[in-house]
XYZ file of C-alpha atoms in Angstrom:
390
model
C -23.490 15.938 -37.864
C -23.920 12.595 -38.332
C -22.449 10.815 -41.310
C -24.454 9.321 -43.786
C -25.746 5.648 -42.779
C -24.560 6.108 -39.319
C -27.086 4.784 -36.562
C -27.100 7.640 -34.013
C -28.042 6.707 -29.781
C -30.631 9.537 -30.045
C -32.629 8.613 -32.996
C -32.606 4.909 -31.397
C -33.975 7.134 -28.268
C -36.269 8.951 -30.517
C -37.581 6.087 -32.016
C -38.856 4.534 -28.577
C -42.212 5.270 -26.455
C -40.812 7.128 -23.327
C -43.302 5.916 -21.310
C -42.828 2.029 -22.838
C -39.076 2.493 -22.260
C -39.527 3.641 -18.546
C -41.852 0.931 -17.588
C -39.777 -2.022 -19.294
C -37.109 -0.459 -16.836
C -38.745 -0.949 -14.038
C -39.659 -4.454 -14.356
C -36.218 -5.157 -14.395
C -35.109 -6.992 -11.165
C -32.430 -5.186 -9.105
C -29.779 -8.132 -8.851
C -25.982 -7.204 -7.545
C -25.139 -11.010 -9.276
C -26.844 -9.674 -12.390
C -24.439 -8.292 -15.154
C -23.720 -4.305 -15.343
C -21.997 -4.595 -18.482
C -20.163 -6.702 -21.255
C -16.437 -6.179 -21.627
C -14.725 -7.354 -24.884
C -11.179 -9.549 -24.007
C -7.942 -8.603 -26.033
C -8.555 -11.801 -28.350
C -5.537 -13.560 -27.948
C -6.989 -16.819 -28.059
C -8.943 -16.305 -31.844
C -12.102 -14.170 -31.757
C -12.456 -11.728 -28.425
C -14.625 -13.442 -25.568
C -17.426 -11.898 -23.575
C -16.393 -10.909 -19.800
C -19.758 -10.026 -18.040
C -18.873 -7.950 -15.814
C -21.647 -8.005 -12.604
C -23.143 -5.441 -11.110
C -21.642 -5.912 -7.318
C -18.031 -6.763 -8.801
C -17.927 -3.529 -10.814
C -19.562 -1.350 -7.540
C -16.429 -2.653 -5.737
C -13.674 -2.472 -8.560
C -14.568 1.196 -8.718
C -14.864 1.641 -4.651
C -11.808 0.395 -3.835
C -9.368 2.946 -6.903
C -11.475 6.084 -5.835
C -10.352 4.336 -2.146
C -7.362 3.617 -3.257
C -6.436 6.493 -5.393
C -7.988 8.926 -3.557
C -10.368 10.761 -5.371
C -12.371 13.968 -3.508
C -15.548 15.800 -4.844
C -13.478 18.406 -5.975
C -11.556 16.190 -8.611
C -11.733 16.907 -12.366
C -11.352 13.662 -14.127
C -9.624 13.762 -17.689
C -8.600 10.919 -19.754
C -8.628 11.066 -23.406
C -9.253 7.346 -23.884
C -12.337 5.470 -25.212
C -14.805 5.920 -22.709
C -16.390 2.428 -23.031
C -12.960 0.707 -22.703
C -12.307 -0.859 -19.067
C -9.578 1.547 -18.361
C -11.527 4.549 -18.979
C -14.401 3.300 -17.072
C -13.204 1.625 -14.499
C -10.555 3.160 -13.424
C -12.021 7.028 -13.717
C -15.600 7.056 -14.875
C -17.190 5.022 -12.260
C -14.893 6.213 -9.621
C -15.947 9.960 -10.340
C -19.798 9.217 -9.840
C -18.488 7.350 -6.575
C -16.750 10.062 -5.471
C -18.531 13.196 -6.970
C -16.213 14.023 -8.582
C -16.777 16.218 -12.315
C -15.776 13.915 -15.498
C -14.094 15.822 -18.896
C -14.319 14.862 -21.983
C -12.472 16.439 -25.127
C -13.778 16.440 -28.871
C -11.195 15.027 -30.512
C -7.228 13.964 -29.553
C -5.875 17.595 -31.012
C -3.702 19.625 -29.103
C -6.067 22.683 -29.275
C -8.938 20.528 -27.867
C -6.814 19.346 -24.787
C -6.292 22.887 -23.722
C -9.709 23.772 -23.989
C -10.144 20.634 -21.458
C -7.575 22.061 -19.450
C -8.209 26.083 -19.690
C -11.669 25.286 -19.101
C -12.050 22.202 -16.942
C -8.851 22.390 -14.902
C -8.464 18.744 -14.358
C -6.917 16.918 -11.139
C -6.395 13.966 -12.772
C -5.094 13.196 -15.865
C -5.120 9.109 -17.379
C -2.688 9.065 -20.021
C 0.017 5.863 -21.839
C 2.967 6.429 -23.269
C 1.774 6.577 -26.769
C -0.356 10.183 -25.832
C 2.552 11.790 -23.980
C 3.400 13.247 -27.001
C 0.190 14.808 -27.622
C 0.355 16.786 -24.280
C 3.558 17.706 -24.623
C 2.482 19.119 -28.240
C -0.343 21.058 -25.970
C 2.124 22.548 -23.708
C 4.961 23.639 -25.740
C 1.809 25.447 -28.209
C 0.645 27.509 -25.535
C -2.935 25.561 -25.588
C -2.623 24.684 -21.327
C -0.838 24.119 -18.704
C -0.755 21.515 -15.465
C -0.984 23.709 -12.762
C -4.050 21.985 -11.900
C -2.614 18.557 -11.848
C -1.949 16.834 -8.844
C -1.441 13.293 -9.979
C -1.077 11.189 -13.279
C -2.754 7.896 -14.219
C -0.556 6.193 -16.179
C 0.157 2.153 -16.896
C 3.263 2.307 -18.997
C 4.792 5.925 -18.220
C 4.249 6.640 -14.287
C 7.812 7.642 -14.043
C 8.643 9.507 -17.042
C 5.932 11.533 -16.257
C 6.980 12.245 -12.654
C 9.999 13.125 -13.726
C 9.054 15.220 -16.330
C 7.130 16.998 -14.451
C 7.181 16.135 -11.240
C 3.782 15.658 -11.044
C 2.498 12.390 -8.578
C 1.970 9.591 -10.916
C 0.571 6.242 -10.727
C 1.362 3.122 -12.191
C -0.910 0.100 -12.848
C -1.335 -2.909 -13.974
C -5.414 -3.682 -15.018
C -7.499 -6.099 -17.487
C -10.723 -5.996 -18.490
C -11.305 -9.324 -16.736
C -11.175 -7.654 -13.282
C -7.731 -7.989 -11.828
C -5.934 -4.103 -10.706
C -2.819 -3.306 -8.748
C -1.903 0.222 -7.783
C 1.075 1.907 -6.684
C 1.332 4.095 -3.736
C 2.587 7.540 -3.311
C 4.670 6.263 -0.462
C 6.120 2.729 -1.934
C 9.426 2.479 -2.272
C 11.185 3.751 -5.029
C 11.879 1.362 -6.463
C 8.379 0.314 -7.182
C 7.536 3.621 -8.173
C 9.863 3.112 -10.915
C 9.301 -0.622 -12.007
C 6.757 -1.846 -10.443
C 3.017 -1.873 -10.600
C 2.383 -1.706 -6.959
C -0.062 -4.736 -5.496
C -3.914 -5.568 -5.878
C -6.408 -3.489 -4.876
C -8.553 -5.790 -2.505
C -7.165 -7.787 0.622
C -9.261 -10.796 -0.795
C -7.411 -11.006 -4.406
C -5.489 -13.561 -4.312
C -2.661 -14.080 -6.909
C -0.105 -17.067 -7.790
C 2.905 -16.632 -10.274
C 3.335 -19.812 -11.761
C 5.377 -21.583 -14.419
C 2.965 -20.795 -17.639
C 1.091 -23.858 -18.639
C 1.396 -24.803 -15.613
C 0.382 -24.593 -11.778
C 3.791 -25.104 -10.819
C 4.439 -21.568 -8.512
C 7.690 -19.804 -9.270
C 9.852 -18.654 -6.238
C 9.692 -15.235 -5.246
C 12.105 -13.086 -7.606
C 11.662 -15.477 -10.106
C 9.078 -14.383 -13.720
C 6.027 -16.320 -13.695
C 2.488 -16.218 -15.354
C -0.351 -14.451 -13.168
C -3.063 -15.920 -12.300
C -5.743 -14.827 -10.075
C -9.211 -14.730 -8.305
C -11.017 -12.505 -6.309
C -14.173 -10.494 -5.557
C -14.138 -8.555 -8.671
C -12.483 -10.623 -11.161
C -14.383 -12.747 -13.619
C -15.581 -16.471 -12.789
C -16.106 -17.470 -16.499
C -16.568 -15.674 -20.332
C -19.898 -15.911 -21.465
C -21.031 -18.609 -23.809
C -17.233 -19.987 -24.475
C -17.166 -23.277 -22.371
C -14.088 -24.593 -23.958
C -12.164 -21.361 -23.635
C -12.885 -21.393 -20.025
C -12.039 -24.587 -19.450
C -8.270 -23.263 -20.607
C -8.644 -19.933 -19.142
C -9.004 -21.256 -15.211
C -6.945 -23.698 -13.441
C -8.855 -26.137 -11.417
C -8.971 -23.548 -8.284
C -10.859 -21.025 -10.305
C -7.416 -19.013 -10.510
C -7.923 -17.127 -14.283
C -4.510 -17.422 -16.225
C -4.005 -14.157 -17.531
C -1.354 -14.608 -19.987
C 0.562 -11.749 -17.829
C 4.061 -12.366 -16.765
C 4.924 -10.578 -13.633
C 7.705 -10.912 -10.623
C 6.851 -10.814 -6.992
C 9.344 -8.959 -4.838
C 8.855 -8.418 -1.145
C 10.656 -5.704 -0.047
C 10.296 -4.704 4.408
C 7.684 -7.802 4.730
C 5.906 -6.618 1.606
C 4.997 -8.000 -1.671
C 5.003 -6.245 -4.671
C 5.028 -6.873 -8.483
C 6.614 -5.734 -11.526
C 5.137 -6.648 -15.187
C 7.456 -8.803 -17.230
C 5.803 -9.176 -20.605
C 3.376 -11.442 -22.480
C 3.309 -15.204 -22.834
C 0.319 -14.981 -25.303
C 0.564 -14.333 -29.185
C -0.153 -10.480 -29.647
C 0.340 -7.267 -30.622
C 0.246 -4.078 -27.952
C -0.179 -1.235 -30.298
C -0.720 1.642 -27.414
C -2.302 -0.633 -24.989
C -4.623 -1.724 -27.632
C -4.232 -5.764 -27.848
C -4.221 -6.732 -31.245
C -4.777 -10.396 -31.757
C -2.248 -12.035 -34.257
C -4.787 -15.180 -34.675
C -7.388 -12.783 -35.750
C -5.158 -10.686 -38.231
C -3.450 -13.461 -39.762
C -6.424 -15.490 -40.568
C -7.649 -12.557 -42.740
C -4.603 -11.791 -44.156
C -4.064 -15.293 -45.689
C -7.497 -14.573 -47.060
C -5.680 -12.274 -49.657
C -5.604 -13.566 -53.200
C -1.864 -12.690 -53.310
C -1.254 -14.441 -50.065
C -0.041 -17.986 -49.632
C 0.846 -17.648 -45.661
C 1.935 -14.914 -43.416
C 2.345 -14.373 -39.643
C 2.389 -10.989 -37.913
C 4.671 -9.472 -35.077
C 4.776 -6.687 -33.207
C 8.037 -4.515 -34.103
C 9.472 -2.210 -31.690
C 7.854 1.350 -31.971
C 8.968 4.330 -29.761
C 5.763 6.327 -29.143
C 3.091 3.310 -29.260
C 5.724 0.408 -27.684
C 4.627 -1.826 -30.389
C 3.306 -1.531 -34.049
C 2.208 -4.492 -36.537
C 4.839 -5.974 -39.105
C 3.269 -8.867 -41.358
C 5.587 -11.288 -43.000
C 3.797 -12.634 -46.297
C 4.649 -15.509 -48.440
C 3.089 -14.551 -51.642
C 1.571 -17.167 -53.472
C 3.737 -18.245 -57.159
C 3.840 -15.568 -59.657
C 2.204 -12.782 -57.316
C 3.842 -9.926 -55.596
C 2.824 -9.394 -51.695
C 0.294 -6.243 -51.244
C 1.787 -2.844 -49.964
C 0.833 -1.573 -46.661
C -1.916 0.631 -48.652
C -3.269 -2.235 -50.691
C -3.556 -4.475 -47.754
C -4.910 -1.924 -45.741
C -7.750 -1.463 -48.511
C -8.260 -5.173 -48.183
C -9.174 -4.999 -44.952
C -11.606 -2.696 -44.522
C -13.563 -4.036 -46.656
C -13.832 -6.274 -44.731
C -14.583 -4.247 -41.680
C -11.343 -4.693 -39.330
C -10.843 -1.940 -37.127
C -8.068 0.475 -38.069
C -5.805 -0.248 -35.221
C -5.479 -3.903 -36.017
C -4.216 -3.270 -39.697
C -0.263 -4.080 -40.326
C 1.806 -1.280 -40.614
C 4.581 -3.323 -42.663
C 5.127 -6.095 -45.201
C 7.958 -7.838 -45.539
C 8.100 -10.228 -48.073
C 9.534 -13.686 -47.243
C 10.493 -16.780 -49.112
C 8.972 -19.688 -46.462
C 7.953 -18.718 -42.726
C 10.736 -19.448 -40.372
C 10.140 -22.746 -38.073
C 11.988 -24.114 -35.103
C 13.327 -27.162 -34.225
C 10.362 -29.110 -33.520
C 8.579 -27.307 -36.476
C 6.419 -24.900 -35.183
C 6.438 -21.073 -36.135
C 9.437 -19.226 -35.249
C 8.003 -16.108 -34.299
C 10.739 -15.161 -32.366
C 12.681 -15.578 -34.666
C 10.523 -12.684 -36.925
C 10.630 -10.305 -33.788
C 14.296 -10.054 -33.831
C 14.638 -9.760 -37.689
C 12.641 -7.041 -37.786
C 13.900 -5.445 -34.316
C 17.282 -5.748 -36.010
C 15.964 -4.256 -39.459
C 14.311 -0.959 -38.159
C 17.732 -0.814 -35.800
C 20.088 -0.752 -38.904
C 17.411 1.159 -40.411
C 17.508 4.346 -37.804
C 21.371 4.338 -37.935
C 21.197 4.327 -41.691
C 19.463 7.773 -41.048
């Protein structure tokens, strides 16, 4: 049941003319340059941006991983991910329809309600990151499933711990909701299997590693920021002129933000993710922008500035630490009391700092700008001292 106040799809559906709703459909010109869908971006440059994604690049995206991957008619899809998010749709949902394959969804993230997917659904396929591993190993060692239906893994951040836990065939990736994908192969070397995330899906993407900022190309070997065009990555955000004018170089190569390495190993290039140039938060593979946090946190009565890190977090990689500066004669909120002030006003969940520290002034470098880096490794150090204290 619905809760109360909740605007459900079917009484919008209810509340339309059938015949109305089919005929507006029809007048609707058939365009492949027309968009299929609007993505939201990570937000790490203020407020997320608009990626229209267009009907002919999304046909192809999902052609080429059901190509790529593999997928067959008898494949049963299963990843327990939002299914409006580009991974989930891209990289299984649209595929399956391609492909025939059967798509399974679960009712909730429980243990009990993954075996039911499995008992009853048997899935081929399963999409997972590292921050649900833990979740089907919770499944397995209760007795709700098993993977003897599994022949492969999807997985971004965990291809290998899975394979060897298992030894299952697993897959690692590198994807963004702006277009760009690189796959592994089963039969890459292993050292890419391990490390790497394999190379772009389409002979016509075309990718540059360059010194960030700039359009300087790195050497091979060497870290550098990817950027990237191609038949199925974006040309533009919608409505957000000035952010596109930083977000492409004057080629139309998209700067992702992404730092990768190129290696070429028999004649053939392949490349390994190397972190983030840009400033935020990946809580589970959900970007959380520290532009966007901040700038409600300082909102706080008690607040006179803050800044927010990601500290290091075993099961979801990252997790949200804010450092406050109270303002005179005030204490800085808990993690509760800040957490309150937030929904009200209506941030999502995952975005809401899981720590406070309380600091005296935010730290600056020498040309006085904000140390962040300086806040990562204080509170990378803390929670290290803090586990041995255990």
């Amino acid at each position: 049941n619905a809760r109360e106040g909740t605007l459900r799809l079917e009484d919008l559906i209810a509340g339309e003319d059938a015949g109305a709703a089919r005929a507006a459909v029809r007048r609707i010109e058939r365009d492949p340059f027309q968009v299929a869908i609007f993505q939201l971006s990570g937000g790490t440059t203020g407020v997320p941006k608009i990626i229209p994604r267009m009907q002919n690049d999304y046909l192809l995206n999902a052609q080429l991983t059901a190509d790529w991957l593999g997928y067959r008619a008898d494949d049963v899809m299963f990843i327990p991910m939002p299914v409006i998010h580009n991974a989930c749709m891209m990289c299984f949902l649209l595929p399956s329809f391609l492909s025939g394959a059967a798509f399974a969804l679960s009712a909730d993230l429980t243990p009990e309600s993954w075996g039911k997917v499995f008992r009853e659904k048997q899935p081929t396929w399963v999409g997972l990151i590292r921050a649900l591993v833990p979740r089907l190993n919770a499944m397995l060692e209760q007795g709700f499933g098993n993977l003897a239906s599994v022949r492969a893994f999807w997985a971004p951040d965990c291809a290998r711990l899975l394979r060897q836990k298992y030894g299952i065939t697993s897959y690692s990736m590198f994807g963004m909701s702006e277009g760009m994908n690189m796959y592994v192969r089963p039969d890459d070397p292993q050292e890419v299997l391990d490390n790497g995330v394999g190379r772009p899906l389409s002979p016509y993407d075309e990718i540059r590693l360059v010194e960030p900022g700039t359009d300087r190309e790195v050497a091979a070997g060497e870290i550098g920021e990817l950027t990237c065009r191609g038949p199925y990555t974006l040309n533009g955000y919608y409505n957000a002129p000035e952010r596109n004018a930083e977000a492409f170089n004057s080629a139309g190569f998209y700067r992702t933000g992404d730092l990768m390495v190129r290696t070429e190993i028999d004649g053939v290039g392949y490349y390994a993710f190397a972190g983030r140039t840009k400033d935020i938060v990946n809580r589970g593979f959900e970007k959380i922008n520290c532009e966007e946090v901040e700038g409600i946190v300082v909102a706080h009565p008690a607040v006179s500035d803050c800044a927010l890190v990601g500290m290091p977090d075993p099961v979801l990689g990252e997790r949200g630490c804010i450092y406050i500066v109270p303002k005179a004669g005030k204490q800085a909120p808990s993690v509760a009391e800040l957490g309150e002030f937030m929904q009200q006003r209506g941030v999502a969940k995952f975005k809401w700092p899981e720590r406070v520290e309380t600091i005296e002034a935010l730290p600056l470098t020498k040309v006085g700008k904000l140390d962040k880096g300086a806040m990562r490794k204080l509170i990378s150090d803390t929670t290290i001292a803090e586990g041995a204290g255990k």
